[in-house]
mmCIF file of C-alpha atoms in Angstrom:
data_model
loop_
_atom_site.group_PDB
_atom_site.id
_atom_site.type_symbol
_atom_site.label_atom_id
_atom_site.label_comp_id
_atom_site.label_asym_id
_atom_site.label_seq_id
_atom_site.Cartn_x
_atom_site.Cartn_y
_atom_site.Cartn_z
ATOM 1 C CA MET A 5 0.055 -0.011 0.023
ATOM 2 C CA ARG A 6 1.243 3.482 -0.904
ATOM 3 C CA SER A 7 2.588 5.731 1.843
ATOM 4 C CA GLU A 8 -0.202 8.209 1.157
ATOM 5 C CA TYR A 9 -2.921 5.718 2.125
ATOM 6 C CA ILE A 10 -1.011 4.147 5.006
ATOM 7 C CA LEU A 11 -0.618 7.561 6.545
ATOM 8 C CA THR A 12 -4.325 8.182 5.866
ATOM 9 C CA LEU A 13 -5.093 5.146 7.959
ATOM 10 C CA LEU A 14 -2.787 6.371 10.750
ATOM 11 C CA LYS A 15 -4.480 9.764 10.701
ATOM 12 C CA THR A 16 -7.964 8.232 11.080
ATOM 13 C CA PRO A 17 -9.473 8.597 14.558
ATOM 14 C CA ARG A 18 -9.117 5.495 16.819
ATOM 15 C CA ILE A 19 -6.838 3.718 14.381
ATOM 16 C CA GLY A 20 -3.355 2.906 15.713
ATOM 17 C CA ARG A 21 -0.326 1.164 14.239
ATOM 18 C CA LYS A 22 -1.398 -2.406 14.926
ATOM 19 C CA THR A 23 -5.019 -1.806 13.703
ATOM 20 C CA ALA A 24 -3.658 -0.216 10.579
ATOM 21 C CA GLU A 25 -1.408 -3.238 10.022
ATOM 22 C CA PHE A 26 -4.499 -5.455 10.360
ATOM 23 C CA ILE A 27 -6.459 -3.451 7.872
ATOM 24 C CA ILE A 28 -3.632 -3.429 5.318
ATOM 25 C CA ALA A 29 -3.299 -7.178 5.640
ATOM 26 C CA SER A 30 -7.043 -7.554 5.089
ATOM 27 C CA CYS A 31 -7.142 -5.547 1.941
ATOM 28 C CA SER A 32 -7.515 -7.788 -1.138
ATOM 29 C CA ASP A 33 -6.956 -4.942 -3.610
ATOM 30 C CA THR A 34 -4.511 -2.041 -3.477
ATOM 31 C CA PRO A 35 -6.383 1.182 -2.779
ATOM 32 C CA HIS A 36 -6.172 3.797 -5.484
ATOM 33 C CA ARG A 37 -8.561 6.374 -3.934
ATOM 34 C CA VAL A 38 -9.788 7.246 -0.505
ATOM 35 C CA ALA A 39 -13.030 5.357 -1.022
ATOM 36 C CA ASP A 40 -11.156 2.186 -1.551
ATOM 37 C CA LEU A 41 -9.894 2.481 1.998
ATOM 38 C CA LEU A 42 -13.440 2.183 3.241
ATOM 39 C CA ASP A 43 -13.798 -1.076 1.450
ATOM 40 C CA CYS A 44 -10.602 -2.249 3.272
ATOM 41 C CA PHE A 45 -12.277 -1.312 6.621
ATOM 42 C CA HIS A 46 -15.377 -3.286 5.868
ATOM 43 C CA THR A 47 -13.308 -6.320 4.766
ATOM 44 C CA ALA A 48 -11.243 -6.160 7.928
ATOM 45 C CA ARG A 49 -14.366 -5.747 10.206
ATOM 46 C CA LYS A 50 -15.637 -9.148 8.883
ATOM 47 C CA LYS A 51 -12.647 -10.639 10.636
ATOM 48 C CA ARG A 52 -12.642 -8.328 13.703
ATOM 49 C CA PRO A 53 -16.304 -7.185 14.325
ATOM 50 C CA SER A 54 -15.298 -4.873 17.173
ATOM 51 C CA MET A 55 -13.118 -2.702 14.898
ATOM 52 C CA PRO A 56 -14.360 0.854 14.454
ATOM 53 C CA VAL A 57 -15.207 1.880 10.941
ATOM 54 C CA PRO A 58 -14.910 5.595 10.047
ATOM 55 C CA THR A 59 -17.212 7.510 7.782
ATOM 56 C CA LEU A 60 -15.968 8.488 4.273
ATOM 57 C CA ASP A 61 -15.847 12.120 5.530
ATOM 58 C CA ASP A 62 -13.456 10.981 8.294
ATOM 59 C CA LEU A 63 -11.189 9.321 5.755
ATOM 60 C CA HIS A 64 -11.164 12.477 3.476
ATOM 61 C CA THR A 65 -10.228 14.517 6.515
ATOM 62 C CA ALA A 66 -7.425 11.981 7.355
ATOM 63 C CA HIS A 67 -6.319 12.021 3.780
ATOM 64 C CA GLU A 68 -5.831 15.779 3.716
ATOM 65 C CA LYS A 69 -3.779 15.523 6.883
ATOM 66 C CA ALA A 70 -1.701 12.807 5.289
ATOM 67 C CA LEU A 71 -1.043 14.960 2.214
ATOM 68 C CA THR A 72 0.025 17.848 4.406
ATOM 69 C CA VAL A 73 2.543 15.660 6.185
ATOM 70 C CA LEU A 74 3.890 14.270 2.824
ATOM 71 C CA SER A 75 4.237 17.887 1.504
ATOM 72 C CA LYS A 76 6.247 18.898 4.649
ATOM 73 C CA CYS A 77 8.473 15.916 4.277
ATOM 74 C CA GLU A 78 9.197 16.729 0.614
ATOM 75 C CA GLN A 79 10.048 20.304 1.632
ATOM 76 C CA SER A 80 12.377 19.023 4.269
ATOM 77 C CA GLY A 81 14.090 16.440 2.111
ATOM 78 C CA VAL A 82 12.754 13.573 4.067
ATOM 79 C CA ASP A 83 11.847 10.310 2.453
ATOM 80 C CA VAL A 84 8.723 8.342 3.528
ATOM 81 C CA LEU A 85 9.187 4.620 3.145
ATOM 82 C CA SER A 86 6.392 2.056 3.216
ATOM 83 C CA THR A 87 6.883 -1.637 3.335
ATOM 84 C CA ASP A 88 6.388 -1.638 -0.488
ATOM 85 C CA ASP A 89 9.389 0.659 -0.905
ATOM 86 C CA ARG A 90 12.707 -0.956 -2.123
ATOM 87 C CA HIS A 91 14.596 1.127 0.472
ATOM 88 C CA TYR A 92 12.375 0.143 3.420
ATOM 89 C CA PRO A 93 14.794 -1.688 5.793
ATOM 90 C CA ASP A 94 14.618 -5.371 5.058
ATOM 91 C CA ARG A 95 15.442 -6.192 8.682
ATOM 92 C CA TYR A 96 12.192 -4.602 9.714
ATOM 93 C CA ARG A 97 9.971 -6.717 7.500
ATOM 94 C CA ASN A 98 9.712 -9.702 9.801
ATOM 95 C CA ILE A 99 9.979 -8.170 13.266
ATOM 96 C CA PRO A 100 6.929 -8.053 15.622
ATOM 97 C CA ASP A 101 5.097 -4.706 15.396
ATOM 98 C CA ARG A 102 7.125 -3.443 12.420
ATOM 99 C CA PRO A 103 6.913 0.250 11.468
ATOM 100 C CA LEU A 104 4.377 0.835 8.701
ATOM 101 C CA LEU A 105 6.175 3.934 7.617
ATOM 102 C CA VAL A 106 9.805 4.967 8.104
ATOM 103 C CA TYR A 107 10.822 8.612 7.764
ATOM 104 C CA ALA A 108 14.396 8.819 6.609
ATOM 105 C CA LYS A 109 16.864 11.666 5.919
ATOM 106 C CA GLY A 110 20.118 10.964 4.390
ATOM 107 C CA ASN A 111 21.682 7.954 2.524
ATOM 108 C CA LEU A 112 18.867 5.380 2.160
ATOM 109 C CA GLN A 113 21.486 2.696 1.254
ATOM 110 C CA ALA A 114 22.661 2.702 4.892
ATOM 111 C CA LEU A 115 19.377 1.175 5.929
ATOM 112 C CA ASN A 116 20.110 -2.109 4.110
ATOM 113 C CA THR A 117 23.900 -2.763 4.516
ATOM 114 C CA GLU A 118 25.234 -6.302 4.712
ATOM 115 C CA HIS A 119 26.256 -6.110 8.408
ATOM 116 C CA SER A 120 25.063 -3.844 11.190
ATOM 117 C CA VAL A 121 25.229 -3.657 14.942
ATOM 118 C CA ALA A 122 23.286 -1.530 17.428
ATOM 119 C CA ILE A 123 25.662 -0.172 20.094
ATOM 120 C CA ILE A 124 23.733 1.285 22.881
ATOM 121 C CA GLY A 125 23.777 1.897 26.691
ATOM 122 C CA THR A 126 23.357 4.297 29.502
ATOM 123 C CA ARG A 127 23.392 8.078 29.282
ATOM 124 C CA GLU A 128 25.877 8.175 32.042
ATOM 125 C CA PRO A 129 28.628 5.632 31.384
ATOM 126 C CA SER A 130 31.555 5.128 33.631
ATOM 127 C CA ALA A 131 35.069 6.314 32.552
ATOM 128 C CA PHE A 132 35.934 2.771 31.685
ATOM 129 C CA GLY A 133 32.674 2.310 29.687
ATOM 130 C CA ASN A 134 33.316 5.544 27.786
ATOM 131 C CA LYS A 135 36.783 4.373 26.662
ATOM 132 C CA ALA A 136 35.940 0.789 26.021
ATOM 133 C CA GLY A 137 32.657 1.569 24.261
ATOM 134 C CA TYR A 138 34.428 4.005 22.019
ATOM 135 C CA ARG A 139 36.968 1.293 21.074
ATOM 136 C CA LEU A 140 34.230 -1.355 20.486
ATOM 137 C CA ALA A 141 32.293 0.888 18.153
ATOM 138 C CA GLN A 142 35.541 1.923 16.350
ATOM 139 C CA LEU A 143 36.434 -1.792 15.823
ATOM 140 C CA PHE A 144 33.091 -2.696 14.312
ATOM 141 C CA ALA A 145 33.120 0.330 12.094
ATOM 142 C CA GLU A 146 36.588 -0.520 10.846
ATOM 143 C CA GLN A 147 35.146 -4.010 9.975
ATOM 144 C CA ARG A 148 32.454 -2.200 7.864
ATOM 145 C CA PHE A 149 29.612 -2.843 10.067
ATOM 146 C CA THR A 150 27.030 -0.055 9.999
ATOM 147 C CA VAL A 151 26.586 1.246 13.564
ATOM 148 C CA ILE A 152 23.071 1.841 14.770
ATOM 149 C CA SER A 153 22.371 3.909 17.852
ATOM 150 C CA GLY A 154 19.816 6.476 19.161
ATOM 151 C CA LEU A 155 21.684 9.823 19.255
ATOM 152 C CA ALA A 156 21.166 10.114 23.021
ATOM 153 C CA THR A 157 23.863 11.452 25.250
ATOM 154 C CA GLY A 158 26.280 8.951 26.753
ATOM 155 C CA CYS A 159 26.815 5.561 25.093
ATOM 156 C CA ASP A 160 24.739 6.479 21.931
ATOM 157 C CA THR A 161 26.865 9.531 21.281
ATOM 158 C CA ILE A 162 30.029 7.517 21.950
ATOM 159 C CA ALA A 163 28.975 4.869 19.397
ATOM 160 C CA HIS A 164 28.149 7.452 16.613
ATOM 161 C CA ARG A 165 31.267 9.422 17.428
ATOM 162 C CA ALA A 166 33.656 6.434 17.285
ATOM 163 C CA CYS A 167 32.058 5.264 14.072
ATOM 164 C CA LEU A 168 32.476 8.509 12.384
ATOM 165 C CA ASP A 169 36.095 8.900 13.628
ATOM 166 C CA ALA A 170 36.807 5.449 12.118
ATOM 167 C CA GLY A 171 35.398 6.542 8.774
ATOM 168 C CA GLY A 172 32.375 4.299 9.202
ATOM 169 C CA GLN A 173 28.713 4.602 8.380
ATOM 170 C CA THR A 174 26.230 5.193 11.198
ATOM 171 C CA VAL A 175 22.335 5.374 11.448
ATOM 172 C CA ALA A 176 20.610 7.273 14.136
ATOM 173 C CA VAL A 177 17.219 6.084 15.148
ATOM 174 C CA LEU A 178 15.127 8.960 16.638
ATOM 175 C CA ALA A 179 12.272 9.180 19.108
ATOM 176 C CA SER A 180 11.066 12.330 17.316
ATOM 177 C CA GLY A 181 10.659 13.609 13.755
ATOM 178 C CA VAL A 182 13.976 13.510 11.865
ATOM 179 C CA ASP A 183 13.859 17.278 11.658
ATOM 180 C CA TYR A 184 13.704 17.664 15.450
ATOM 181 C CA ILE A 185 17.101 16.640 16.965
ATOM 182 C CA TYR A 186 17.036 15.747 20.675
ATOM 183 C CA PRO A 187 19.132 16.489 22.610
ATOM 184 C CA LYS A 188 19.901 19.743 21.032
ATOM 185 C CA GLU A 189 23.630 19.364 21.832
ATOM 186 C CA ASN A 190 23.729 16.534 19.326
ATOM 187 C CA ARG A 191 22.577 18.670 16.339
ATOM 188 C CA GLY A 192 26.115 18.943 15.063
ATOM 189 C CA LEU A 193 26.553 15.177 15.411
ATOM 190 C CA ALA A 194 23.387 14.550 13.452
ATOM 191 C CA GLN A 195 24.518 16.886 10.661
ATOM 192 C CA GLU A 196 27.859 15.076 10.553
ATOM 193 C CA ILE A 197 26.131 11.737 10.169
ATOM 194 C CA LEU A 198 24.188 13.103 7.250
ATOM 195 C CA GLU A 199 27.438 14.555 5.697
ATOM 196 C CA THR A 200 29.222 11.179 5.903
ATOM 197 C CA ASN A 201 26.772 8.890 4.130
ATOM 198 C CA GLY A 202 24.734 8.068 7.161
ATOM 199 C CA CYS A 203 21.065 8.327 7.788
ATOM 200 C CA LEU A 204 18.556 9.613 10.439
ATOM 201 C CA ILE A 205 15.327 7.606 10.689
ATOM 202 C CA SER A 206 12.159 7.621 12.745
ATOM 203 C CA GLU A 207 8.593 6.320 12.602
ATOM 204 C CA TYR A 208 7.403 9.743 13.605
ATOM 205 C CA GLU A 209 6.499 12.412 11.079
ATOM 206 C CA VAL A 210 8.425 15.657 10.667
ATOM 207 C CA GLY A 211 7.741 18.245 13.432
ATOM 208 C CA VAL A 212 6.959 15.616 16.091
ATOM 209 C CA LYS A 213 8.692 16.239 19.456
ATOM 210 C CA PRO A 214 9.893 13.362 21.589
ATOM 211 C CA GLN A 215 7.718 11.929 24.341
ATOM 212 C CA PRO A 216 8.620 9.310 27.018
ATOM 213 C CA VAL A 217 6.741 6.462 25.316
ATOM 214 C CA PHE A 218 8.453 7.282 22.023
ATOM 215 C CA PHE A 219 11.840 6.264 23.309
ATOM 216 C CA ILE A 220 10.618 2.788 24.142
ATOM 217 C CA ASP A 221 9.056 2.447 20.621
ATOM 218 C CA ARG A 222 12.405 3.791 19.233
ATOM 219 C CA ASP A 223 14.305 1.026 21.051
ATOM 220 C CA ARG A 224 12.550 -1.807 19.156
ATOM 221 C CA LEU A 225 13.650 -0.086 15.848
ATOM 222 C CA GLN A 226 17.320 0.076 17.022
ATOM 223 C CA SER A 227 17.421 -3.615 17.673
ATOM 224 C CA GLY A 228 15.359 -4.350 14.664
ATOM 225 C CA LEU A 229 17.773 -2.600 12.229
ATOM 226 C CA SER A 230 20.648 -4.644 13.470
ATOM 227 C CA ASP A 231 22.029 -8.080 13.367
ATOM 228 C CA ALA A 232 23.090 -7.840 16.952
ATOM 229 C CA VAL A 233 22.801 -5.520 19.858
ATOM 230 C CA ILE A 234 25.883 -4.621 21.904
ATOM 231 C CA VAL A 235 25.404 -3.040 25.329
ATOM 232 C CA ILE A 236 28.207 -0.783 26.437
ATOM 233 C CA GLU A 237 26.914 -0.194 29.974
ATOM 234 C CA THR A 238 23.482 -0.332 31.744
ATOM 235 C CA ASP A 239 22.128 -0.804 35.191
ATOM 236 C CA ILE A 240 19.534 -3.473 35.868
ATOM 237 C CA LYS A 241 16.534 -1.215 35.345
ATOM 238 C CA GLY A 242 17.961 1.146 32.773
ATOM 239 C CA GLY A 243 16.074 2.130 29.589
ATOM 240 C CA THR A 244 18.659 0.063 27.681
ATOM 241 C CA MET A 245 16.799 -3.044 28.961
ATOM 242 C CA HIS A 246 13.886 -2.187 26.646
ATOM 243 C CA THR A 247 16.238 -2.672 23.688
ATOM 244 C CA VAL A 248 17.556 -5.871 25.300
ATOM 245 C CA LYS A 249 13.947 -7.257 25.586
ATOM 246 C CA PHE A 250 13.241 -6.212 21.943
ATOM 247 C CA SER A 251 16.484 -7.979 20.758
ATOM 248 C CA GLN A 252 15.228 -11.208 22.311
ATOM 249 C CA GLN A 253 11.781 -10.894 20.822
ATOM 250 C CA GLN A 254 13.311 -10.142 17.332
ATOM 251 C CA ASP A 255 15.874 -12.982 17.609
ATOM 252 C CA ARG A 256 18.826 -10.778 17.456
ATOM 253 C CA TYR A 257 22.195 -11.639 18.952
ATOM 254 C CA LEU A 258 22.982 -9.836 22.223
ATOM 255 C CA ALA A 259 26.438 -9.066 23.713
ATOM 256 C CA CYS A 260 27.696 -6.906 26.518
ATOM 257 C CA LEU A 261 30.894 -5.253 27.476
ATOM 258 C CA SER A 262 32.375 -7.479 30.155
ATOM 259 C CA HIS A 263 34.054 -5.351 32.800
ATOM 260 C CA PRO A 264 37.330 -6.227 34.486
ATOM 261 C CA ALA A 265 36.946 -7.210 38.099
ATOM 262 C CA GLN A 266 37.903 -3.775 39.435
ATOM 263 C CA TYR A 267 35.097 -2.116 37.471
ATOM 264 C CA ARG A 268 32.293 -4.680 37.955
ATOM 265 C CA ASP A 269 30.850 -2.979 41.050
ATOM 266 C CA HIS A 270 29.999 0.194 39.139
ATOM 267 C CA ASP A 271 26.235 0.917 39.091
ATOM 268 C CA LYS A 272 26.251 1.075 35.347
ATOM 269 C CA ALA A 273 27.890 -2.388 34.984
ATOM 270 C CA GLN A 274 25.241 -4.290 36.922
ATOM 271 C CA GLY A 275 22.924 -4.886 33.958
ATOM 272 C CA ASN A 276 25.886 -6.164 31.929
ATOM 273 C CA ASN A 277 26.886 -8.467 34.762
ATOM 274 C CA MET A 278 23.388 -9.802 35.083
ATOM 275 C CA LEU A 279 22.908 -10.523 31.365
ATOM 276 C CA ILE A 280 26.310 -12.156 31.077
ATOM 277 C CA HIS A 281 25.791 -14.265 34.276
ATOM 278 C CA ASP A 282 22.320 -15.327 33.061
ATOM 279 C CA LYS A 283 23.827 -16.331 29.742
ATOM 280 C CA LYS A 284 21.542 -14.069 27.888
ATOM 281 C CA ALA A 285 24.353 -12.166 26.267
ATOM 282 C CA PHE A 286 27.835 -12.946 24.858
ATOM 283 C CA PRO A 287 30.653 -11.343 26.923
ATOM 284 C CA LEU A 288 32.914 -8.939 25.158
ATOM 285 C CA GLY A 289 35.857 -8.667 27.480
ATOM 286 C CA SER A 290 38.804 -9.906 25.468
ATOM 287 C CA SER A 291 40.179 -9.630 21.934
ATOM 288 C CA GLU A 292 39.264 -13.363 21.465
ATOM 289 C CA GLU A 293 35.589 -12.897 22.476
ATOM 290 C CA ILE A 294 35.252 -9.863 20.192
ATOM 291 C CA SER A 295 36.823 -11.849 17.369
ATOM 292 C CA ARG A 296 34.444 -14.795 17.925
ATOM 293 C CA PHE A 297 31.350 -12.614 18.123
ATOM 294 C CA ARG A 298 32.295 -10.737 15.005
ATOM 295 C CA ASN A 299 32.682 -14.114 13.258
ATOM 296 C CA LEU A 300 29.354 -15.258 14.570
ATOM 297 C CA LEU A 301 27.754 -12.229 12.773
ATOM 298 C CA VAL A 302 29.710 -12.570 9.575
ATOM 299 C CA HIS A 303 30.172 -16.343 9.194
ATOM 300 C CA GLY A 304 27.532 -17.775 11.507
ATOM 301 C CA GLN A 305 30.105 -19.549 13.632
ATOM 302 C CA TYR A 306 31.383 -18.485 17.118
ATOM 303 C CA ARG A 307 35.054 -19.201 16.563
ATOM 304 C CA ASP A 308 38.337 -17.415 15.720
ATOM 305 C CA SER A 309 38.535 -16.170 12.220
ATOM 306 C CA ASP A 310 39.995 -18.462 9.558
ATOM 307 C CA GLN A 311 40.746 -15.350 7.557
ATOM 308 C CA ALA A 312 43.869 -13.192 7.926
ATOM 309 C CA PRO A 313 43.129 -11.075 10.901
ATOM 310 C CA ILE A 314 43.568 -7.318 11.143
ATOM 311 C CA ALA A 315 46.531 -6.782 13.496
ATOM 312 C CA GLN A 316 48.142 -3.859 15.153
ATOM 313 C CA PRO A 317 51.378 -3.762 17.189
ATOM 314 C CA LEU A 318 50.467 -4.353 20.801
ATOM 315 C CA THR A 319 52.391 -1.402 22.124
ATOM 316 C CA THR A 320 50.380 1.074 19.947
ATOM 317 C CA LEU A 321 46.922 0.211 21.312
ATOM 318 C CA PRO A 322 45.004 2.746 23.509
ATOM 319 C CA LYS A 323 44.430 2.027 27.240
ATOM 320 C CA ALA A 324 40.698 1.111 26.576
ATOM 321 C CA THR A 325 41.804 -1.666 24.232
ATOM 322 C CA ALA A 326 44.167 -3.136 26.712
ATOM 323 C CA ALA A 327 41.587 -2.969 29.381
ATOM 324 C CA LEU A 328 39.173 -4.973 27.334
ATOM 325 C CA SER A 329 41.513 -7.938 27.399
ATOM 326 C CA ALA A 330 42.801 -7.602 30.933
ATOM 327 C CA SER A 331 41.592 -9.272 34.065
ATOM 328 C CA ALA A 332 42.019 -8.702 37.767
ATOM 329 C CA GLN A 333 44.068 -11.799 37.973
ATOM 330 C CA ASN A 334 46.654 -10.505 35.528
ATOM 331 C CA PRO A 335 49.489 -9.095 37.590
ATOM 332 C CA ASN A 336 50.349 -6.812 34.699
ATOM 333 C CA TYR A 337 47.065 -4.984 34.909
ATOM 334 C CA HIS A 338 46.858 -1.789 36.933
ATOM 335 C CA ALA A 339 43.678 -0.115 38.242
ATOM 336 C CA ASP A 340 44.362 3.216 36.550
ATOM 337 C CA GLY A 341 43.810 1.593 33.168
ATOM 338 C CA GLU A 342 47.425 1.204 32.215
ATOM 339 C CA TYR A 343 48.572 -2.184 30.978
ATOM 340 C CA GLU A 344 52.182 -3.267 31.521
ATOM 341 C CA LEU A 345 53.202 -4.998 28.344
ATOM 342 C CA HIS A 346 55.471 -7.961 28.455
ATOM 343 C CA VAL A 347 55.697 -9.262 24.872
ATOM 344 C CA SER A 348 58.286 -10.690 22.576
ATOM 345 C CA PRO A 349 59.551 -8.388 19.710
ATOM 346 C CA GLY A 350 57.125 -8.409 16.821
ATOM 347 C CA THR A 351 54.186 -9.727 18.839
ATOM 348 C CA GLN A 352 50.838 -8.665 17.319
ATOM 349 C CA TYR A 353 47.574 -8.102 19.151
ATOM 350 C CA LYS A 354 44.770 -9.393 16.998
ATOM 351 C CA PHE A 355 41.318 -7.947 17.267
ATOM 352 C CA PHE A 356 39.667 -9.756 14.325
#
């Protein structure tokens, strides 16, 4: 069904996203005019007698509102993608409660790349989470994974920033219209995403401001657009747990940054600890674990790569990288994040 008529359904009184989906699925013929939508309602009501049926006048009013939205989108350079559109994200097609329309600004090719990961977490990460999260996002961007996140402060910003710094491609999923950047301090980051072949997307039309419930709805779209969700840091009841729940419902892989022992008591590590302990998430705490998880996503096997790995001299790696592979039992690891290196000449530290 064309975006024009899907939006008309969504603008019709007492018709929400799930009811509109049901009506669309009930239509035997593609609507070509507003009156055809009324036929769709009557067909759907045969299967669901309690469903409200609007008057033709109601539908014409909704159609006018839909045309106004589409005109604003065109003026703002925003694409409106229905499930019939070739640029509609393929990963959304089979998730529960898929978005009927996706509003997108930027490079539409970024919505259907071969590999993608959602990298998310708390708005208030620890110093360790900040450094390690940046490095994780950088690593996946370097391996040509599109990085998905939500443009929020904290871990989302870290993920987008690291991806851009690595020359990668990133998509921001918003809880507002794509023309309304929240928080405002990330307006520059949003513009940079657009200027570097990335994309901003939302299921909310232009001009819509964020509301609390929108962030939960947004979370399902972050996980839905990815092959896997990686949690940098979260507490047990953090908003990140909504995305974790959606990743499970959508059959996405889930991984968490695994903290060295001296950082595991931090409030924002408790959700990570729980998910790893309960075996609901793959731990990412060493170069080997990162390598295996990457190969699970690319090759479907949780093992070290058979391909030639990307390698760097161990002594050139940043502190966060060393911390990822350190443990409290290692006598060479120091609490300030420094890693005392004892390696033979020419030793290489392999991430992938």
